[in-house]
Short mmCIF file of C-alpha atoms in Angstrom, two decimals:
data_model
loop_
_atom_site.label_atom_id
_atom_site.label_comp_id
_atom_site.label_asym_id
_atom_site.label_seq_id
_atom_site.Cartn_x
_atom_site.Cartn_y
_atom_site.Cartn_z
CA MET E 1 -40.32 -39.50 -1.40
CA SER E 2 -38.34 -36.61 -3.42
CA PRO E 3 -34.51 -36.39 -3.70
CA GLN E 4 -32.63 -34.66 -1.49
CA ARG E 5 -30.68 -30.60 -3.07
CA VAL E 6 -26.88 -32.03 -2.74
CA LYS E 7 -25.47 -27.83 -2.70
CA ALA E 8 -23.35 -27.03 -5.91
CA LYS E 9 -20.45 -25.92 -5.51
CA PRO E 10 -19.59 -22.76 -7.28
CA SER E 11 -18.24 -23.11 -10.44
CA PHE E 12 -14.17 -22.19 -10.98
CA LYS E 13 -15.72 -18.89 -12.93
CA ALA E 14 -17.23 -17.72 -10.26
CA GLN E 15 -14.78 -18.68 -7.82
CA THR E 16 -12.85 -16.48 -9.39
CA ALA E 17 -15.22 -13.09 -10.03
CA SER E 18 -15.36 -13.50 -6.01
CA LEU E 19 -11.92 -13.22 -5.86
CA ILE E 20 -11.63 -10.78 -8.55
CA ALA E 21 -14.57 -8.68 -6.79
CA ASP E 22 -12.80 -8.70 -3.22
CA GLY E 23 -9.78 -7.79 -4.27
CA HIS E 24 -8.30 -11.34 -3.66
CA VAL E 25 -6.12 -11.66 -6.52
CA LEU E 26 -2.63 -10.88 -7.12
CA GLY E 27 0.17 -9.84 -10.21
CA TRP E 28 3.34 -11.89 -10.29
CA ARG E 29 4.85 -8.44 -8.67
CA GLU E 30 2.84 -6.75 -5.28
CA TRP E 31 3.84 -4.22 -3.33
CA VAL E 32 3.86 -5.95 0.45
CA GLY E 33 3.55 -3.63 3.17
CA LEU E 34 5.94 -4.88 6.64
CA PRO E 35 3.80 -2.83 9.31
CA ASP E 36 6.00 -5.31 12.12
CA LEU E 37 8.97 -4.04 10.63
CA GLU E 38 8.33 -0.79 10.48
CA VAL E 39 8.60 -0.67 6.56
CA PRO E 40 5.72 0.20 5.08
CA VAL E 41 6.24 -0.74 1.53
CA ILE E 42 8.91 -3.47 -0.45
CA LYS E 43 8.40 -5.26 -3.92
CA ALA E 44 8.02 -8.48 -3.42
CA LYS E 45 7.80 -11.66 -6.19
CA VAL E 46 4.81 -13.90 -6.30
CA ASP E 47 6.11 -17.05 -6.03
CA THR E 48 3.58 -20.27 -6.19
CA GLY E 49 6.48 -22.22 -6.78
CA ALA E 50 7.46 -21.82 -3.56
CA ARG E 51 6.00 -22.70 0.25
CA THR E 52 8.17 -19.76 2.64
CA SER E 53 8.38 -16.49 1.93
CA SER E 54 12.01 -14.84 2.33
CA LEU E 55 13.34 -11.55 2.20
CA HIS E 56 16.39 -10.41 1.53
CA ALA E 57 18.42 -9.74 5.24
CA LEU E 58 21.34 -8.72 5.93
CA ASN E 59 23.77 -10.02 9.16
CA PRO E 60 21.01 -11.85 10.51
CA VAL E 61 21.83 -12.25 14.57
CA PRO E 62 19.93 -14.57 16.82
CA VAL E 63 19.11 -12.05 19.82
CA THR E 64 17.18 -12.73 23.26
CA HIS E 65 14.51 -10.53 24.69
CA ASP E 66 12.69 -10.74 27.81
CA GLY E 67 13.44 -14.31 27.40
CA ARG E 68 12.33 -14.31 23.90
CA ASP E 69 13.99 -15.82 20.62
CA PHE E 70 14.46 -13.10 18.00
CA VAL E 71 16.34 -12.18 15.27
CA GLN E 72 17.71 -8.73 14.24
CA PHE E 73 18.77 -7.73 11.00
CA THR E 74 18.94 -5.27 8.42
CA LEU E 75 16.91 -3.96 5.22
CA PRO E 76 18.62 -2.74 2.74
CA HIS E 77 17.51 0.70 0.95
CA TYR E 78 15.80 -0.52 -2.85
CA PRO E 79 14.47 2.27 -5.09
CA GLY E 80 10.38 2.54 -4.48
CA ASP E 81 10.99 1.20 -1.23
CA GLY E 82 9.58 4.13 0.65
CA HIS E 83 12.15 3.41 3.28
CA GLY E 84 15.80 3.87 3.80
CA ARG E 85 17.97 1.06 5.66
CA VAL E 86 15.77 -0.19 8.38
CA LYS E 87 17.16 -2.22 11.47
CA CYS E 88 14.49 -5.40 12.01
CA LEU E 89 13.68 -7.19 15.29
CA ALA E 90 11.45 -10.46 14.47
CA PRO E 91 10.60 -13.08 16.58
CA LEU E 92 12.29 -16.07 15.18
CA VAL E 93 10.50 -18.84 14.74
CA GLU E 94 13.20 -21.49 14.15
CA LEU E 95 16.52 -22.10 11.93
CA ARG E 96 15.48 -24.10 9.24
CA GLU E 97 16.43 -26.17 6.37
CA ILE E 98 15.03 -24.25 3.05
CA ARG E 99 15.53 -25.19 -0.63
CA SER E 100 16.13 -22.72 -2.80
CA SER E 101 14.96 -23.11 -6.64
CA ASN E 102 18.35 -23.90 -7.70
CA GLY E 103 18.40 -26.99 -5.58
CA ASN E 104 20.49 -25.96 -2.62
CA ALA E 105 19.47 -26.26 0.75
CA GLU E 106 20.63 -23.93 3.34
CA GLU E 107 19.56 -23.45 6.83
CA ARG E 108 17.98 -20.41 7.49
CA PHE E 109 16.30 -17.86 10.30
CA VAL E 110 12.65 -18.13 9.79
CA VAL E 111 10.97 -15.48 11.40
CA SER E 112 7.07 -14.62 11.78
CA SER E 113 5.44 -10.95 10.84
CA HIS E 114 2.90 -9.85 9.05
CA ILE E 115 2.62 -8.59 5.89
CA VAL E 116 -0.15 -6.29 4.59
CA VAL E 117 -0.88 -6.63 0.88
CA GLY E 118 -3.52 -4.14 -0.83
CA HIS E 119 -6.05 -3.96 2.20
CA HIS E 120 -5.13 -7.69 3.56
CA LYS E 121 -3.19 -8.02 6.36
CA LEU E 122 -1.37 -11.63 7.39
CA LYS E 123 0.87 -12.95 9.82
CA VAL E 124 3.08 -15.27 7.92
CA GLU E 125 6.47 -16.77 8.75
CA ILE E 126 9.52 -15.58 6.64
CA SER E 127 12.96 -16.11 6.49
CA LEU E 128 15.75 -14.36 5.72
CA ALA E 129 17.85 -15.27 3.58
CA ASN E 130 20.85 -13.32 0.95
CA ARG E 131 18.85 -11.92 -2.17
CA SER E 132 21.17 -9.36 -3.07
CA ILE E 133 21.86 -11.42 -6.99
CA MET E 134 17.75 -11.63 -7.07
CA GLY E 135 15.70 -9.38 -8.27
CA PHE E 136 13.56 -8.62 -6.00
CA PRO E 137 14.14 -7.82 -2.37
CA MET E 138 11.38 -10.36 -0.92
CA LEU E 139 9.80 -13.39 -2.13
CA LEU E 140 5.64 -13.80 -1.34
CA GLY E 141 5.80 -17.95 -1.36
CA ARG E 142 2.51 -20.04 -1.39
CA THR E 143 1.54 -20.83 2.40
CA ALA E 144 1.25 -17.32 2.88
CA MET E 145 -1.34 -16.98 -0.13
CA LYS E 146 -3.17 -20.42 1.58
CA ALA E 147 -5.12 -21.98 -0.72
CA GLY E 148 -8.91 -19.59 -1.54
CA ARG E 149 -7.00 -16.90 -0.10
CA PHE E 150 -5.56 -15.07 -3.84
CA LEU E 151 -5.24 -16.11 -7.30
CA VAL E 152 -2.48 -14.80 -9.25
CA LEU E 153 -2.43 -14.06 -13.10
CA PRO E 154 1.03 -14.05 -14.02
CA SER E 155 0.30 -11.65 -17.02
CA LYS E 156 -0.34 -8.55 -14.32
CA SER E 157 1.57 -6.85 -12.19
CA TYR E 158 0.69 -4.95 -8.57
CA LEU E 159 -3.10 -4.76 -8.72
CA ALA E 160 -3.06 -5.02 -5.31
CA GLY E 161 -2.39 -1.54 -4.93
CA LYS E 162 0.09 -0.04 -2.58
CA PRO E 163 -0.58 -1.42 0.98
CA GLU E 164 -2.95 -0.13 3.14
CA GLN E 165 -0.93 1.71 6.24
CA SER E 166 -3.00 1.35 9.57
#
């Protein structure tokens, strides 16, 4: 009786090469599109240490439309972002306690929205926060990048290019 062959898992090097070939590699900062919010492009910091993605939002207010819960807010203008101030409306997922990098916890609105990174369109949860003192209006957290979806090269920037508009 011959021994059964076990299919070997591809090596890390082979997996990395495949991710690069398929456009699944991100730098520490990337351009992100928010098509549901009619924002063609916004700069985002890629942060594998943050669980939830975060977006700088002015005056978030819960509202109800057609019996569903939403959050209404404004995105400010940033140089190079391709838009001015944008009034937004996004479906409310929940009010969630989020712990920031400095260890402070605060309740934030968490909304659901599609994002576009390069040629990838993903449905993600985004917490709305005051990021006015941060260098980037958006933070792309690790749940948006789910294991195996993207490889992050922290020494590189803008590897995915500008989001493809659909």
